[in-house]
XYZ file of C-alpha atoms in Angstrom:
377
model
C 144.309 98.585 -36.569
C 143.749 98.372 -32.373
C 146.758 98.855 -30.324
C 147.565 96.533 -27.354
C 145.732 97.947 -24.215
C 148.850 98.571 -21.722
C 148.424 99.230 -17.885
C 151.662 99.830 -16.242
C 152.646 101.087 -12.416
C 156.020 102.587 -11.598
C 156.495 102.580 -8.247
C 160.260 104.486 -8.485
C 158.958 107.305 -8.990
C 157.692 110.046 -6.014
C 154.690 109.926 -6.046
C 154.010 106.776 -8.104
C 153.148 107.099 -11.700
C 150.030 105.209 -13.548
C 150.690 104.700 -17.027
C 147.212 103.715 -19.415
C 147.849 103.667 -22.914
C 146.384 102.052 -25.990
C 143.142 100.608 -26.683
C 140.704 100.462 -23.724
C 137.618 98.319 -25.670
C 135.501 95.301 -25.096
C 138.286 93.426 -27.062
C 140.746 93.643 -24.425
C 138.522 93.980 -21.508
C 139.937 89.956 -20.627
C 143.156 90.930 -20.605
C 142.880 94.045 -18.730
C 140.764 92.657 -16.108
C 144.101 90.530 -15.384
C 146.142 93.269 -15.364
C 143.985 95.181 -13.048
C 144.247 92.396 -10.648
C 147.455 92.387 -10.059
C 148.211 95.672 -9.626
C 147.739 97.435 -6.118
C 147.325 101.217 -6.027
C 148.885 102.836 -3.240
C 146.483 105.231 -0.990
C 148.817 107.893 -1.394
C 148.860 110.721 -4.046
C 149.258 108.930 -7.664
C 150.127 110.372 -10.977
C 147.737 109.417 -13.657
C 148.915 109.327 -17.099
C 146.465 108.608 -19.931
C 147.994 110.511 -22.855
C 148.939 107.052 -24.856
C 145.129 106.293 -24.793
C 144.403 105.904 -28.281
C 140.456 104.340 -27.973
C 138.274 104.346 -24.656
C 134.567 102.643 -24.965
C 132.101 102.143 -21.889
C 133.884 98.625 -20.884
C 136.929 100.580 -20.716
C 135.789 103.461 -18.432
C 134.737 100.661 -16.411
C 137.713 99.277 -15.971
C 139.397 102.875 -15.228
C 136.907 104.153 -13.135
C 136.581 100.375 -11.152
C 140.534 100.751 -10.953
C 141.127 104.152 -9.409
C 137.696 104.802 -7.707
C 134.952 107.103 -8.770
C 136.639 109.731 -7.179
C 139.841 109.759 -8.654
C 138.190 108.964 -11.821
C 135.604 111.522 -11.416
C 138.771 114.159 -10.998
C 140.588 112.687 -14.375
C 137.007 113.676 -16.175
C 137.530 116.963 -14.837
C 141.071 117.900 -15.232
C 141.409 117.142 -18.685
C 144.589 114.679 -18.685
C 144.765 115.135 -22.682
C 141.765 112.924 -23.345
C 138.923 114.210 -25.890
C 135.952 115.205 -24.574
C 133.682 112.674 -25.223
C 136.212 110.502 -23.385
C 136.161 112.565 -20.593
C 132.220 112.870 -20.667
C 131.755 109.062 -20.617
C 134.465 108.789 -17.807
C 132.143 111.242 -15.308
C 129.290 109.432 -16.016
C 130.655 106.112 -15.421
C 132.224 107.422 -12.506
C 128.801 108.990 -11.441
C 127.049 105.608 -11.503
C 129.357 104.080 -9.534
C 128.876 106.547 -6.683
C 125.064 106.490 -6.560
C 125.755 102.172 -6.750
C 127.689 102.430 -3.814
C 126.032 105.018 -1.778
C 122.632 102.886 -2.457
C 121.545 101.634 0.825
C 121.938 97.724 0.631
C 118.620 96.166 0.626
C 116.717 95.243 3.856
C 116.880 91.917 5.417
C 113.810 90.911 6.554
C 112.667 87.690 8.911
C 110.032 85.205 7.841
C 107.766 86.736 10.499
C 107.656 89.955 8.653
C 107.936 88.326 5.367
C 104.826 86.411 6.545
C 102.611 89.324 8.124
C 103.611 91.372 4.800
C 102.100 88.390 2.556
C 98.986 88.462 4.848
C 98.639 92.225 4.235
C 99.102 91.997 0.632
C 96.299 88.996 1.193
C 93.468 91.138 2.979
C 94.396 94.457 0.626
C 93.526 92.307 -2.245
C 90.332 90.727 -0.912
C 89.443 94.214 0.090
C 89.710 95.070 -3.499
C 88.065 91.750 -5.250
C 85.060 92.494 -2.585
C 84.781 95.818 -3.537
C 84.744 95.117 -7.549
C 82.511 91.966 -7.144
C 79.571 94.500 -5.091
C 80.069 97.194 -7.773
C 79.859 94.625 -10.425
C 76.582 92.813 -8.580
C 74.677 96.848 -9.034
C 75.797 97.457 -12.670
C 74.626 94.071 -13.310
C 71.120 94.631 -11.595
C 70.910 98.091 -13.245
C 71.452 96.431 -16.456
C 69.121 93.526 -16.144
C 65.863 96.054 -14.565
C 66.907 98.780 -17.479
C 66.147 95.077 -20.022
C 63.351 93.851 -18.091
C 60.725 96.833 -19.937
C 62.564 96.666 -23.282
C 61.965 93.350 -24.908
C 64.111 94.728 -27.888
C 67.136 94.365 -25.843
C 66.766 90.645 -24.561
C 68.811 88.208 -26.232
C 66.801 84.996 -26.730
C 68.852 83.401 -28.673
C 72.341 83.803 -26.168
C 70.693 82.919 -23.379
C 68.736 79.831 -24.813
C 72.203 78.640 -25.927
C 74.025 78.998 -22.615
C 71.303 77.158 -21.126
C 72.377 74.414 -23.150
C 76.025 74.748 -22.675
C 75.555 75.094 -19.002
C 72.497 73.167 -18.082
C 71.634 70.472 -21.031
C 75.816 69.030 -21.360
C 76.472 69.032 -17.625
C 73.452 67.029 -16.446
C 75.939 63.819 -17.452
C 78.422 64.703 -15.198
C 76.097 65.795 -12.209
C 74.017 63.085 -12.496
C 76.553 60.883 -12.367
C 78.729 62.447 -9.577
C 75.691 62.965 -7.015
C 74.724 59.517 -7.800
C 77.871 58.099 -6.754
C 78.225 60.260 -3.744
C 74.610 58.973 -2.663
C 75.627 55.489 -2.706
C 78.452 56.092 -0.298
C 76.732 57.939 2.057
C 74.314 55.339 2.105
C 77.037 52.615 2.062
C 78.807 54.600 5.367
C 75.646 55.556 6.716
C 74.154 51.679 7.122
C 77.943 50.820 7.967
C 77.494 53.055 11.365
C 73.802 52.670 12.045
C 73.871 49.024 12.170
C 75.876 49.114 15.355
C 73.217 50.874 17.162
C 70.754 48.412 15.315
C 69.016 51.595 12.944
C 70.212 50.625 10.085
C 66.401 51.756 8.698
C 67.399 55.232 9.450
C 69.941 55.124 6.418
C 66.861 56.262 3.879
C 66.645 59.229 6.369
C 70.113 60.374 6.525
C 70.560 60.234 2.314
C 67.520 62.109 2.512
C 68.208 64.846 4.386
C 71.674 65.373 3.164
C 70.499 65.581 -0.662
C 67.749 67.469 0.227
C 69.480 69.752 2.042
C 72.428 69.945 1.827
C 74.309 67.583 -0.564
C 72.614 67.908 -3.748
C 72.773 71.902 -4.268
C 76.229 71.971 -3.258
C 77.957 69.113 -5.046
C 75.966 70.752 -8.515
C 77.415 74.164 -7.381
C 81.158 73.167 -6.686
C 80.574 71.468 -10.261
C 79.471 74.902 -11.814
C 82.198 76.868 -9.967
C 84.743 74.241 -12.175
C 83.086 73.829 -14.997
C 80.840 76.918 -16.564
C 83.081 79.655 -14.226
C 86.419 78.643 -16.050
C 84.502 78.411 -19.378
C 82.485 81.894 -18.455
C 86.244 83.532 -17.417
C 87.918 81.884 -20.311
C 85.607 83.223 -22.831
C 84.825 86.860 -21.594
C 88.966 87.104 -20.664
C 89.995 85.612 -24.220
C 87.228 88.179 -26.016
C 88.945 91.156 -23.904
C 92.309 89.868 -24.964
C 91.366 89.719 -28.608
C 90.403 93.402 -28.060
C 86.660 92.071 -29.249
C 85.256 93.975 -26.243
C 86.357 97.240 -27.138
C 85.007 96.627 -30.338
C 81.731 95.718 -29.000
C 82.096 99.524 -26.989
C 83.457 100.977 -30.182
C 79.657 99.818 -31.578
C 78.135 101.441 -29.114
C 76.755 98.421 -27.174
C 77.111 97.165 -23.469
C 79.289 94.572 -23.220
C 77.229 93.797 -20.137
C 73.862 93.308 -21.666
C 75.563 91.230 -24.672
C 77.835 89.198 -22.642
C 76.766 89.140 -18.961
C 73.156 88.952 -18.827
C 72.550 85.973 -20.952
C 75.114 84.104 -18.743
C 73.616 84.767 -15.801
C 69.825 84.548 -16.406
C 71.357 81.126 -18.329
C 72.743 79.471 -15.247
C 69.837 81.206 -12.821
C 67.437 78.779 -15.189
C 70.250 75.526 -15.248
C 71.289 75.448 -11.630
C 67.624 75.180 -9.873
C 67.386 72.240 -12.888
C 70.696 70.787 -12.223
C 70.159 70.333 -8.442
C 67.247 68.118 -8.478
C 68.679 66.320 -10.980
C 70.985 65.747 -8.060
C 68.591 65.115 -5.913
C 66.974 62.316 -7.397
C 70.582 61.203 -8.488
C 71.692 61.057 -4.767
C 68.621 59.486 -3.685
C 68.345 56.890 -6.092
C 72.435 56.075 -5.511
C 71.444 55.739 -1.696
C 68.140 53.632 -2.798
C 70.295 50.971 -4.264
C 72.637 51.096 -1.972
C 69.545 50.561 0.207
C 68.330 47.724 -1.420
C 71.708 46.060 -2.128
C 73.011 46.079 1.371
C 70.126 46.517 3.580
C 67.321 44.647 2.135
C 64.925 47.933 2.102
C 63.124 47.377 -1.023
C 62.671 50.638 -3.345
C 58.855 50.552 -2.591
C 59.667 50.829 1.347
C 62.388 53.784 0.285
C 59.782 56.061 -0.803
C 57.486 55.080 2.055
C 59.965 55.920 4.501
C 60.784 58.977 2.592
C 57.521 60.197 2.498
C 56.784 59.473 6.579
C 59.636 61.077 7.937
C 61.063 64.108 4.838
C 58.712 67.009 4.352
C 58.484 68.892 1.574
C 59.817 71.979 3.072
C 63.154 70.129 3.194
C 63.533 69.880 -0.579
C 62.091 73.695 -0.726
C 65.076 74.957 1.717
C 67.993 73.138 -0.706
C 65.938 74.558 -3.859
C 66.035 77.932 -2.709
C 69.554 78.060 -2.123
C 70.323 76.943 -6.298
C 69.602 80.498 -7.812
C 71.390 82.411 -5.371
C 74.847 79.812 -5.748
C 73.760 80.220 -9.865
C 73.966 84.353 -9.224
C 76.912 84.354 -7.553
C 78.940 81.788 -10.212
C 78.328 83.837 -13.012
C 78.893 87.292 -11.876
C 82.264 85.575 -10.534
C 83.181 84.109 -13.855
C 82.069 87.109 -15.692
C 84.135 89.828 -13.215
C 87.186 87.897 -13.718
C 86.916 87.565 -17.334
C 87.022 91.161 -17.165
C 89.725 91.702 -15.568
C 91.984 89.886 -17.922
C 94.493 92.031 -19.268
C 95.604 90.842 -22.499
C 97.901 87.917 -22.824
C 97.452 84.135 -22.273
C 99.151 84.193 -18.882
C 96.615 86.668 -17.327
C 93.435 84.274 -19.198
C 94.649 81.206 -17.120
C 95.365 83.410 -13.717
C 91.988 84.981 -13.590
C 90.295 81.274 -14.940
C 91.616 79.719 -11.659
C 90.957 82.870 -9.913
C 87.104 82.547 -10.788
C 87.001 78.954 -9.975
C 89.023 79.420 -6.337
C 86.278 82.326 -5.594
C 83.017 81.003 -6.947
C 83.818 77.648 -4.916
C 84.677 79.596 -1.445
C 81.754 81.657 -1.702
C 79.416 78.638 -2.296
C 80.741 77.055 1.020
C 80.539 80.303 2.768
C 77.072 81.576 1.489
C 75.975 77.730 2.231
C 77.464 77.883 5.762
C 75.737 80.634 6.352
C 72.242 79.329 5.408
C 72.690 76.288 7.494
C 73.213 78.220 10.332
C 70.272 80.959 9.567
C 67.875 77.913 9.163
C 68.899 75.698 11.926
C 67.927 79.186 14.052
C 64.802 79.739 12.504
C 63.867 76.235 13.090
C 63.277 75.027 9.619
């Protein structure tokens, strides 16, 4: 049967006298919280009587040790007092953690400038590492795929023929569709500004050159960076979740030959097919546009195209497709190896994949403009 929990102060006594007695639980921490806060213990010497104690638990050292100070509680543990000593063991350590608590430094306050220039740092550490893993990944997959190249036992037909499909075949639709939509407005802006300068015939030109160039191999990569990154990330990262990777290890086999080669030799084959699918997409959005708006029938469209576009044009956006494909899929792979088990690190690295296969298109593609508009091509 639990006794009340009693917390008296007599103050007519020299020095004054603490009196704790009865149960010191969880049950009556409510009502000795109250109690505590209406008493006020004088800074002098106090006499500390605890002999009436008849239960103490952690929530009640607590209290004791919060009410005298980790001193003065720290000095009951020692002195005995008539408690037990387990009692007097869970007092000290109570009375311990409340000393390192309040001799912790309190944490630094630190301005949005710093705040700011440490989120930068943590930025450029990172890309330092992603860089670093996406070059050592680029050599282990080249080592893998000259090691195959001699051994026809170890290529995998059938993968590769079916990622093809899934990333070539299924997203012609979709590219088709976009470039050819894209096409007609550039044509549609195009005429829109030539006709105040009265060359509203150079509109075949400009959709031209920006498919060509430009337009067609980009748009179809920026469609492959959303569409067969995710889904390379999201099925590597969920097989590495599902521990099927290790198995795969476990067999003795390379996870890279099985898994990474057929993806990339797959989209290396789709994306020089996707982007002249865009091409002639893009073209024939801006020949109707053409013909619609401008009365430049599609006879005189290819006429003009083949006066004033030469070949080398289409041959400078072509060569740019496997090296965007290359790039995709050792993305989407990496970061469907770097998932680390659970659903919330699948969707992180997925987004992850699709954020750095797109930036690295626009990059690499920045860079070839500039290297051919140098070179003169």
């Amino acid at each position: 049967m639990d006794t009340a929990a009693t917390l008296h102060l007599d103050t007519t006594s020299n020095p004054p006298h603490l009196h704790a007695g009865g149960d010191w639980t969880l049950p009556h921490y409510g009502k000795l919280k109250n109690q505590i806060a209406a008493i006020r213990l004088p800074a002098a010497p106090l006499n500390i009587s605890v002999a009436q104690l008849t239960a103490l638990d952690t929530s009640g050292a607590v209290l004791l040790a919060e009410l005298l100070g980790a001193p003065r509680a720290r000095e009951l543990a020692q002195d005995g007092s008539g408690l037990p000593a387990a009692w007097r063991s869970l007092l000290a350590t109570v009375a311990q953690a409340l000393e390192q608590t309040s001799a912790a430094p309190p944490p630094a306050k630190h301005g949005w400038i710093s705040d700011l220039l440490a989120r930068i740092g943590a930025a450029m550490v990172g890309l330092r590492a992603n860089t670093v893993a996406l070059l050592g990944f680029t050599g282990l997959t080249l080592q893998t795929l000259a090691g195959s190249l001699l051994r026809p036992s170890r290529w995998r037909l059938t993968a590769t023929v079916a990622q093809i499909e899934q990333t070539g075949l299924d997203a012609v639709p979709i590219v088709a569709l976009l470039t050819f939509m894209v096409g007609a407005v550039i044509a549609f802006l195009g005429a829109t500004v030539l006709a105040n300068f009265g060359a509203s015939i150079y509109t075949v030109d400009l959709v031209a050159f920006s498919f060509l160039r430009e337009f067609a191999v980009l748009l179809t990569a920026i469609l492959m960076a959303g569409r067969t990154a995710s889904a390379f990330t999201a099925q590597i990262g969920s097989m590495k979740a599902n521990e099927e990777i290790d198995a795969i290890r476990a067999l003795g086999l390379d996870p890279l030959q099985m898994l990474v080669l057929p993806r990339v030799l797959a989209l290396l084959v789709a994306m020089p097919a996707l982007t002249f699918v865009a091409m002639m997409s893009g073209m024939l959005g801006g020949a109707m546009v053409c013909a619609l708006t401008l009365d430049i029938s599609p006879t005189m469209f290819m006429t003009l195209l083949q006066q004033d576009v030469g070949i080398r044009h289409f041959w400078l956006g072509m060569c740019k497709a496997p090296l965007f494909a290359f790039v995709i899929a050792l993305i989407g792979c990496l970061e469907g190896f770097k998932v680390s088990g659970s659903a919330q690190s699948v969707g992180q690295h997925t987004t992850s994949s699709v954020v750095q296969s797109i930036f690295l298109v626009i990059l690499l593609d920045a860079v070839a403009a500039l290297f051919f508009m140098e070179m003169g091509w």
